[in-house]
């Protein structure tokens, strides 16, 4: 097991995980290796543990390895049988001391346990090389020692384990087989911790008896602010001395021998001949299997957070009650000129509240999960397509059932016209408004890194949509240059559709006794007043579905773009 005392995250070794420009080659025993091969034979334990924290340890592992018969797995080769994969999980958890944590949520685990769960996930594929980015960060001394001993046991099983560590606890460095000290892009030492002590002693740089040797090495190789020139001179002198020493000469000879011994061989080095399946023969999980398990994971996460979802639903229904209360039996009384404002105000509030509720409810969806998505895609676990579809699949039932109940609640309280068929025609545009609003919310959520930014950007969009809904501007008298903007408004489509379901039933509206007051005598006249067309109901539904489709397509393209362009860690 090898420790690197300065970060190598500038260019993550496993599969070039960090996007951007980089120079140089990635060699394995002196031979170039491509990204696909490197991902297949290696695992990576990140510094930050990324997971859906509402899952239990077993559920998290089963997501990686499937739990159902004849179902392909996410992390392991899909041709392995289900019982073999299940057994592999239990053995791994037992070996890593996690047997009693199987039914514990990830959010309830300690830092050391979380690290070991992350390690267990990477060991599912039995990688020949395991990269660990600061596996002891954030742990106390006991937890750090436990994780380090676990990694040493992994190395003892025949794997290569490479770790970067910062300020390791006292005695931690002695657990590693080899130590690699880096500073200012140069190698300051490579060898055992005992050899490191001897090397620094030979330079008259002796670690005090009560001082942590790792902290001593870091202090000698650090660039001190205000004394940069002196620090660089000292670091370069130590690196030069290392290259001249027997330790540096030994490493140079080993590299030369490795490159020479593989110069005539185009295959992977023989050290990796025990890999169970070659990169060419490895079978990833099918797209449908990825979608199934991503949908399952998203559903479990939603179920574990059902309290917040239920609270949003209760709030939505309570607002529906507030909206409906002033309009009780709005159509039961003889319609007059004042009833026009009442009816249209009710319909406006129904649509606007639905759009706002389902638009803002999904803003948190992608910003919180994007780091996890980037990591899993870089690991080849799944692609952006099944991930995005799984989110749509899980969001869709709530966006249908909730506005359907909401519509029925308001329809019955206010006594709107049409009977059962009228309710169906009334509820349909409300439901489609909800799913189109959630789609637009997904697009905004995918486009920005924070919920606050997405909310801020949505304000002008909502403002434009409300402006062209027909309440504030007469849609029949818009200037030609801006008349097309109404077709971008969910509020316009939704409000026109629900207005048609009610005003077309009203043949007569009483006029005021005062002949001087303007009079709208029928529902058709009301529709004409707001610029709504009586034959546009189907077009309104189609318009909402176009917004739904376009928003989800744009959201998916943004997720795919970000998954390819943004750094993984």
XYZ file of C-alpha atoms in Angstrom:
569
model
C 0.000 0.000 0.000
C 1.437 3.345 -1.033
C 0.813 6.754 0.516
C 1.137 10.014 -1.432
C 1.549 12.942 0.926
C 0.581 15.610 -1.591
C -2.650 15.628 -3.619
C -2.637 14.072 -7.030
C -6.194 15.246 -7.655
C -4.972 17.858 -10.155
C -5.182 15.042 -12.691
C -7.072 12.130 -11.246
C -5.298 8.989 -12.358
C -8.231 6.638 -12.682
C -9.721 7.137 -16.105
C -8.774 10.817 -16.259
C -11.716 11.721 -14.071
C -11.088 15.452 -14.128
C -12.101 17.116 -17.363
C -9.996 19.785 -18.980
C -6.621 19.978 -20.658
C -3.812 17.776 -19.380
C -0.391 16.864 -20.709
C 1.607 13.671 -20.432
C 0.724 9.997 -20.630
C -0.835 7.456 -18.305
C 1.392 4.387 -18.271
C 0.855 1.057 -16.566
C 4.141 -0.823 -16.088
C 5.589 1.274 -18.866
C 2.741 0.715 -21.347
C 0.010 3.208 -22.302
C -3.461 2.316 -21.079
C -6.741 3.820 -22.257
C -9.536 5.182 -20.119
C -11.857 2.186 -20.529
C -9.190 -0.279 -19.445
C -8.196 1.874 -16.489
C -11.765 2.154 -15.259
C -12.223 -1.616 -15.615
C -9.171 -2.656 -13.592
C -9.246 0.113 -10.985
C -11.499 1.554 -8.315
C -11.620 5.028 -6.826
C -12.587 6.006 -3.277
C -13.258 9.774 -3.307
C -12.503 12.136 -0.466
C -16.172 13.134 -0.275
C -18.617 10.290 0.210
C -21.434 10.702 -2.323
C -24.601 8.631 -2.002
C -28.366 8.811 -1.589
C -28.297 9.015 2.188
C -31.858 7.795 2.714
C -30.833 4.318 1.482
C -29.651 1.661 3.897
C -26.241 0.053 3.492
C -27.759 -3.091 1.969
C -29.995 -1.085 -0.374
C -27.020 0.982 -1.480
C -25.017 -2.166 -2.171
C -27.950 -3.870 -3.858
C -28.292 -0.880 -6.160
C -24.733 -1.616 -7.256
C -25.238 -5.364 -7.390
C -28.873 -6.359 -8.026
C -30.981 -8.195 -5.546
C -33.500 -9.841 -7.852
C -33.140 -13.046 -9.789
C -31.942 -12.757 -13.387
C -31.591 -8.967 -13.115
C -28.380 -7.419 -14.361
C -26.297 -5.485 -11.884
C -25.076 -1.924 -11.966
C -21.498 -2.319 -10.792
C -20.568 -5.955 -11.409
C -20.636 -7.931 -14.637
C -24.261 -8.564 -15.560
C -23.632 -12.253 -16.306
C -22.941 -13.095 -12.673
C -25.880 -14.862 -11.044
C -28.031 -13.033 -8.495
C -27.157 -15.348 -5.597
C -23.432 -14.931 -6.331
C -23.798 -11.163 -6.289
C -25.814 -11.278 -3.044
C -23.220 -13.494 -1.411
C -20.478 -11.157 -2.567
C -22.199 -8.249 -0.785
C -22.507 -10.086 2.522
C -18.907 -11.290 2.425
C -17.612 -7.793 1.702
C -19.646 -6.196 4.476
C -18.441 -8.846 6.890
C -14.794 -8.405 5.911
C -15.035 -4.642 6.375
C -16.783 -4.862 9.745
C -20.121 -3.613 8.442
C -22.193 -6.724 9.015
C -24.280 -5.064 11.745
C -24.836 -1.892 9.694
C -26.713 -3.523 6.840
C -30.104 -2.065 7.757
C -28.775 1.313 8.892
C -29.323 4.358 6.721
C -26.207 5.872 5.245
C -27.060 9.155 6.949
C -26.766 7.491 10.371
C -23.301 5.972 9.854
C -20.116 7.340 11.334
C -17.402 8.811 9.129
C -15.312 5.647 9.286
C -18.278 3.440 8.444
C -19.171 5.637 5.480
C -15.608 5.326 4.196
C -15.759 1.553 4.485
C -19.105 1.431 2.649
C -17.550 3.470 -0.180
C -14.606 1.067 -0.158
C -16.955 -1.930 -0.273
C -18.668 -0.526 -3.367
C -15.341 -0.248 -5.171
C -14.298 -3.764 -4.126
C -17.405 -5.256 -5.763
C -15.540 -5.483 -9.058
C -12.343 -6.776 -7.394
C -10.165 -4.031 -8.914
C -6.446 -4.644 -9.297
C -5.685 -1.005 -8.422
C -7.519 1.037 -5.818
C -7.061 4.810 -5.668
C -8.119 6.535 -2.433
C -8.304 10.311 -2.260
C -7.622 11.304 1.343
C -9.532 8.372 2.879
C -8.777 9.583 6.424
C -10.044 13.157 5.971
C -12.675 14.126 8.523
C -12.063 11.064 10.728
C -10.770 10.936 14.271
C -7.547 9.079 15.049
C -9.303 5.784 15.751
C -11.439 5.971 12.598
C -8.415 6.902 10.484
C -6.413 3.959 11.827
C -9.349 1.587 11.213
C -9.696 2.681 7.595
C -5.928 2.507 7.046
C -5.746 -1.027 8.450
C -8.649 -2.043 6.230
C -6.811 -0.691 3.195
C -3.663 -2.550 4.244
C -5.674 -5.798 4.375
C -6.927 -5.031 0.864
C -3.327 -4.532 -0.283
C -2.319 -7.791 1.413
C -4.907 -9.611 -0.723
C -2.848 -8.852 -3.846
C -4.185 -5.466 -4.940
C -2.350 -2.190 -5.409
C -3.675 0.515 -3.076
C -2.598 4.122 -3.647
C -3.714 6.790 -1.169
C -3.207 10.511 -0.831
C -3.151 11.640 2.798
C -2.776 15.040 4.444
C -1.598 15.421 8.013
C -2.002 11.747 8.961
C -2.390 10.825 12.614
C 0.628 9.693 14.589
C 1.590 6.136 13.688
C -0.603 6.082 10.573
C 2.323 6.363 8.203
C 3.888 3.154 9.556
C 0.884 1.175 8.267
C 1.775 1.955 4.626
C 4.224 -0.249 2.768
C 5.633 2.701 0.836
C 5.564 6.470 1.192
C 5.786 8.926 -1.705
C 6.471 12.538 -0.737
C 5.740 15.208 -3.357
C 6.387 18.939 -3.318
C 6.241 21.573 -6.046
C 5.726 18.920 -8.691
C 8.843 16.949 -7.746
C 9.469 13.707 -5.900
C 11.101 14.316 -2.522
C 11.172 10.679 -1.439
C 9.795 7.234 -2.256
C 10.290 4.195 -0.089
C 9.267 2.748 3.247
C 8.552 4.970 6.250
C 11.698 3.612 7.919
C 13.763 4.529 4.843
C 12.175 8.003 4.910
C 13.440 8.522 8.455
C 16.926 7.382 7.482
C 16.949 9.608 4.401
C 15.962 12.772 6.265
C 18.422 11.908 9.050
C 21.163 11.712 6.435
C 20.293 15.296 5.439
C 20.613 16.398 9.102
C 16.843 16.896 9.172
C 15.944 14.840 12.225
C 12.393 14.468 13.456
C 12.095 15.368 17.164
C 11.171 12.345 19.353
C 7.794 13.831 20.334
C 6.916 14.978 16.795
C 4.652 13.171 14.312
C 6.956 12.037 11.506
C 4.334 12.745 8.814
C 3.830 16.293 10.065
C 7.598 16.717 10.173
C 7.936 15.727 6.511
C 5.128 18.098 5.547
C 6.785 20.959 7.459
C 10.097 20.371 5.704
C 8.497 20.278 2.236
C 5.999 23.132 2.650
C 6.288 26.546 0.989
C 6.165 29.096 3.806
C 4.368 32.346 3.030
C 6.763 35.276 3.190
C 9.753 32.968 2.740
C 8.927 31.507 -0.652
C 12.400 31.788 -2.161
C 14.074 30.134 0.807
C 11.395 27.400 0.933
C 11.700 26.593 -2.788
C 15.464 26.418 -2.459
C 15.187 23.978 0.446
C 12.594 21.802 -1.322
C 14.655 21.629 -4.528
C 17.737 20.703 -2.482
C 15.874 17.829 -0.777
C 14.553 16.578 -4.135
C 18.040 16.762 -5.681
C 19.492 14.838 -2.763
C 16.822 12.176 -3.134
C 17.626 11.673 -6.831
C 21.293 11.152 -5.944
C 20.544 8.834 -3.032
C 20.337 5.057 -3.141
C 16.559 5.327 -2.695
C 16.128 7.463 -5.813
C 18.518 5.304 -7.835
C 16.616 2.171 -6.826
C 13.270 3.609 -8.010
C 14.833 4.783 -11.315
C 16.205 1.303 -11.991
C 12.848 -0.287 -11.216
C 11.105 2.046 -13.690
C 13.690 1.340 -16.403
C 13.370 -2.400 -15.855
C 9.560 -2.257 -15.972
C 9.519 -0.273 -19.224
C 12.096 -2.560 -20.835
C 10.319 -5.760 -19.820
C 7.018 -4.640 -21.432
C 8.409 -2.977 -24.548
C 7.469 -5.908 -26.798
C 4.101 -6.651 -25.225
C 0.944 -4.829 -26.297
C -1.337 -6.499 -23.762
C -1.990 -5.462 -20.196
C 0.912 -6.255 -17.845
C 0.937 -9.761 -16.423
C 0.206 -8.419 -12.942
C -3.369 -7.911 -14.127
C -3.815 -11.320 -15.724
C -6.050 -12.405 -12.833
C -8.747 -9.886 -13.693
C -11.924 -11.927 -13.960
C -13.012 -10.439 -17.276
C -10.934 -8.542 -19.788
C -12.051 -5.010 -20.672
C -13.240 -6.159 -24.085
C -15.346 -8.932 -22.600
C -16.913 -6.957 -19.794
C -20.694 -6.579 -20.001
C -22.254 -3.486 -18.465
C -25.797 -3.430 -17.213
C -28.351 -2.973 -19.969
C -30.035 0.403 -20.390
C -33.393 -0.943 -19.223
C -31.771 -2.412 -16.100
C -30.086 0.900 -15.357
C -33.451 2.641 -15.695
C -35.173 0.088 -13.457
C -32.659 0.393 -10.652
C -32.349 4.156 -10.898
C -36.137 4.407 -10.703
C -36.110 2.093 -7.682
C -33.437 4.187 -5.965
C -35.279 7.442 -6.665
C -38.556 5.935 -5.460
C -36.986 4.721 -2.197
C -35.455 8.151 -1.641
C -38.836 9.814 -2.196
C -40.554 7.301 0.085
C -38.037 7.917 2.880
C -38.669 11.659 2.478
C -42.439 11.216 2.243
C -43.025 13.554 5.197
C -41.890 16.595 3.211
C -43.812 15.429 0.129
C -46.963 14.924 2.197
C -46.504 18.355 3.765
C -46.308 19.949 0.312
C -49.467 18.081 -0.704
C -51.355 19.218 2.404
C -50.205 22.781 1.773
C -51.362 22.537 -1.837
C -54.785 21.264 -0.781
C -55.048 23.886 1.974
C -54.355 26.635 -0.567
C -57.049 25.034 -2.732
C -59.442 25.376 0.203
C -58.475 29.034 0.613
C -58.998 29.630 -3.087
C -62.368 27.895 -3.180
C -63.856 29.363 0.013
C -64.765 32.833 -1.349
C -66.271 31.242 -4.466
C -68.638 28.713 -2.875
C -71.520 27.959 -5.296
C -70.155 30.550 -7.719
C -72.357 29.224 -10.545
C -75.429 28.415 -8.471
C -76.684 31.973 -8.352
C -77.938 33.853 -11.427
C -74.911 35.108 -13.348
C -74.483 38.863 -13.520
C -71.729 41.229 -14.535
C -69.998 40.893 -11.155
C -69.980 37.100 -11.512
C -67.655 37.413 -14.511
C -64.830 38.746 -12.381
C -65.506 36.146 -9.667
C -65.485 33.209 -12.072
C -62.418 34.318 -13.982
C -60.558 35.121 -10.764
C -61.225 31.586 -9.502
C -60.008 29.976 -12.716
C -56.910 32.193 -12.743
C -55.985 31.237 -9.178
C -56.477 27.519 -9.868
C -54.038 27.555 -12.780
C -51.464 29.925 -11.288
C -51.216 28.066 -7.972
C -50.773 24.743 -9.764
C -48.003 26.042 -12.025
C -46.101 27.690 -9.190
C -46.432 24.692 -6.860
C -45.101 22.112 -9.285
C -42.524 24.395 -10.871
C -40.783 25.324 -7.638
C -41.175 21.888 -6.027
C -38.521 20.310 -8.298
C -35.863 23.026 -8.142
C -33.839 21.045 -5.605
C -33.810 17.859 -7.717
C -30.548 18.141 -9.653
C -28.273 20.602 -7.777
C -28.026 18.268 -4.780
C -27.465 15.119 -6.864
C -25.232 16.404 -9.653
C -21.931 15.499 -7.891
C -23.239 11.948 -7.411
C -24.367 11.823 -11.049
C -20.978 12.995 -12.327
C -19.157 10.409 -10.240
C -21.384 7.504 -11.299
C -21.256 8.433 -14.984
C -17.452 8.744 -14.841
C -17.335 5.292 -13.235
C -19.392 3.839 -16.060
C -22.171 2.895 -13.634
C -24.979 4.358 -15.734
C -25.593 7.061 -18.318
C -27.396 10.411 -18.148
C -30.323 9.086 -20.203
C -31.638 6.444 -17.744
C -30.855 8.779 -14.836
C -32.967 11.612 -16.230
C -35.780 9.309 -17.311
C -35.906 7.789 -13.816
C -36.478 11.244 -12.346
C -39.297 11.919 -14.821
C -40.916 8.544 -14.115
C -40.956 9.091 -10.342
C -42.146 12.710 -10.566
C -44.987 11.952 -12.987
C -47.476 10.120 -10.680
C -47.427 12.920 -8.088
C -47.847 15.539 -10.817
C -50.981 13.700 -11.978
C -52.662 12.560 -8.755
C -52.198 15.726 -6.690
C -53.697 18.231 -9.205
C -56.466 15.728 -9.949
C -57.489 15.705 -6.264
C -56.968 19.462 -6.097
C -59.258 19.989 -9.114
C -61.932 17.731 -7.686
C -61.761 19.537 -4.344
C -62.243 22.973 -5.928
C -64.779 21.741 -8.500
C -67.058 20.311 -5.807
C -66.787 23.240 -3.380
C -67.386 25.977 -5.941
C -70.090 24.086 -7.834
C -68.583 24.537 -11.280
C -70.693 23.474 -14.246
C -70.563 20.385 -16.423
C -71.114 17.414 -14.139
C -68.683 14.514 -14.322
C -67.711 15.145 -17.941
C -67.262 18.825 -17.170
C -64.972 17.888 -14.279
C -62.866 15.733 -16.608
C -62.518 18.609 -19.064
C -61.715 20.974 -16.174
C -59.166 18.698 -14.458
C -57.292 17.698 -17.616
C -55.650 21.079 -18.333
C -54.899 21.519 -14.607
C -53.089 18.167 -14.551
C -51.180 18.926 -17.750
C -50.268 22.342 -16.325
C -48.765 20.526 -13.337
C -46.647 18.121 -15.379
C -45.509 20.854 -17.789
C -44.581 23.071 -14.822
C -42.590 20.238 -13.252
C -40.816 19.717 -16.587
C -39.867 23.392 -16.778
C -38.720 23.189 -13.160
C -36.504 20.211 -14.041
C -34.941 22.198 -16.870
C -34.176 25.137 -14.570
C -32.923 22.772 -11.867
C -30.584 21.069 -14.329
C -29.282 24.372 -15.688
C -28.038 25.931 -12.448
C -25.840 24.790 -9.595
C -28.052 26.142 -6.820
C -31.753 26.356 -6.053
C -31.417 30.085 -5.364
C -30.070 30.778 -8.856
C -32.781 28.684 -10.499
C -35.471 30.494 -8.488
C -34.024 33.864 -9.408
C -33.946 33.028 -13.113
C -37.520 31.734 -13.042
C -38.903 35.097 -11.871
C -38.731 36.866 -15.284
C -40.072 33.730 -16.988
C -43.059 33.650 -14.649
C -43.561 37.382 -15.105
C -43.712 37.060 -18.901
C -45.997 34.049 -18.666
C -48.448 35.842 -16.386
C -48.379 38.977 -18.517
C -49.635 37.054 -21.556
C -52.175 34.805 -19.801
C -55.128 36.996 -20.848
C -55.890 38.651 -17.534
C -53.552 41.609 -17.826
C -53.496 42.061 -21.623
C -56.263 41.505 -24.142
C -54.857 38.711 -26.272
C -56.802 39.786 -29.335
C -55.246 43.257 -29.419
C -51.557 42.489 -28.969
C -48.974 44.164 -31.213
C -47.830 41.805 -33.994
C -44.274 41.850 -32.710
C -45.176 40.407 -29.302
C -48.379 38.456 -30.001
C -46.400 35.221 -30.366
C -45.159 35.415 -26.760
C -48.471 34.093 -25.464
C -47.621 30.725 -27.027
C -44.679 30.413 -24.606
C -46.908 30.867 -21.563
C -48.175 27.887 -19.565
C -50.556 30.281 -17.848
C -52.142 31.236 -21.167
C -52.750 27.654 -22.267
C -54.020 26.558 -18.855
C -56.258 29.544 -18.229
C -57.770 29.522 -21.710
C -58.525 25.794 -21.449
C -60.238 25.953 -18.040
C -62.108 29.110 -19.111
C -63.547 27.271 -22.103
C -64.781 24.435 -19.862
C -66.986 26.871 -17.910
C -67.967 29.818 -20.074
C -69.201 27.651 -22.938
C -71.869 26.286 -20.556
C -73.207 29.763 -19.773
C -75.703 31.050 -22.302
C -77.057 34.059 -20.407
C -75.566 36.657 -18.081
C -77.833 39.291 -16.565
C -77.071 42.886 -17.405
C -77.045 45.768 -14.975
C -80.295 47.807 -14.665
C -78.272 50.845 -15.610
C -78.345 50.977 -19.428
C -75.177 53.062 -19.423
C -73.063 50.250 -18.005
C -71.409 47.863 -20.487
C -72.951 44.419 -20.597
C -71.538 41.012 -21.517
C -74.608 38.844 -21.991
C -73.130 35.355 -22.579
C -70.165 33.117 -21.894
C -69.015 33.560 -25.470
C -68.851 37.286 -24.825
C -66.635 36.697 -21.800
C -64.263 34.572 -23.871
C -64.140 37.310 -26.487
C -63.389 39.888 -23.781
C -60.234 38.026 -22.724
C -59.192 37.070 -26.247
C -59.852 33.339 -25.865
C -61.041 31.285 -28.827
C -63.771 28.651 -28.239
C -62.151 26.015 -30.479
C -58.711 26.201 -28.830
C -59.183 23.613 -26.054
C -57.281 20.855 -27.851
C -54.632 23.326 -29.003
C -54.124 24.453 -25.406
C -53.511 20.892 -24.272
C -51.115 20.339 -27.163
C -49.311 23.569 -26.295
C -48.819 22.429 -22.697
C -47.526 19.053 -23.880
C -45.093 20.798 -26.244
C -43.759 22.818 -23.285
C -43.536 19.579 -21.289
C -41.631 17.755 -24.030
C -39.336 20.643 -24.894
C -38.522 21.362 -21.246
C -37.594 17.758 -20.504
C -35.572 17.497 -23.712
C -33.699 20.684 -22.846
C -33.206 19.504 -19.252
C -31.800 16.183 -20.436
C -29.431 17.881 -22.896
C -28.178 20.163 -20.111
C -27.581 17.181 -17.806
C -25.755 15.315 -20.561
C -23.636 18.365 -21.385
C -22.734 18.990 -17.758
C -21.897 15.324 -17.207
C -19.356 15.537 -20.036
C -17.898 18.962 -19.331
C -17.841 19.486 -15.572
C -15.116 17.971 -13.377
C -16.119 14.897 -11.412
C -14.547 15.990 -8.140
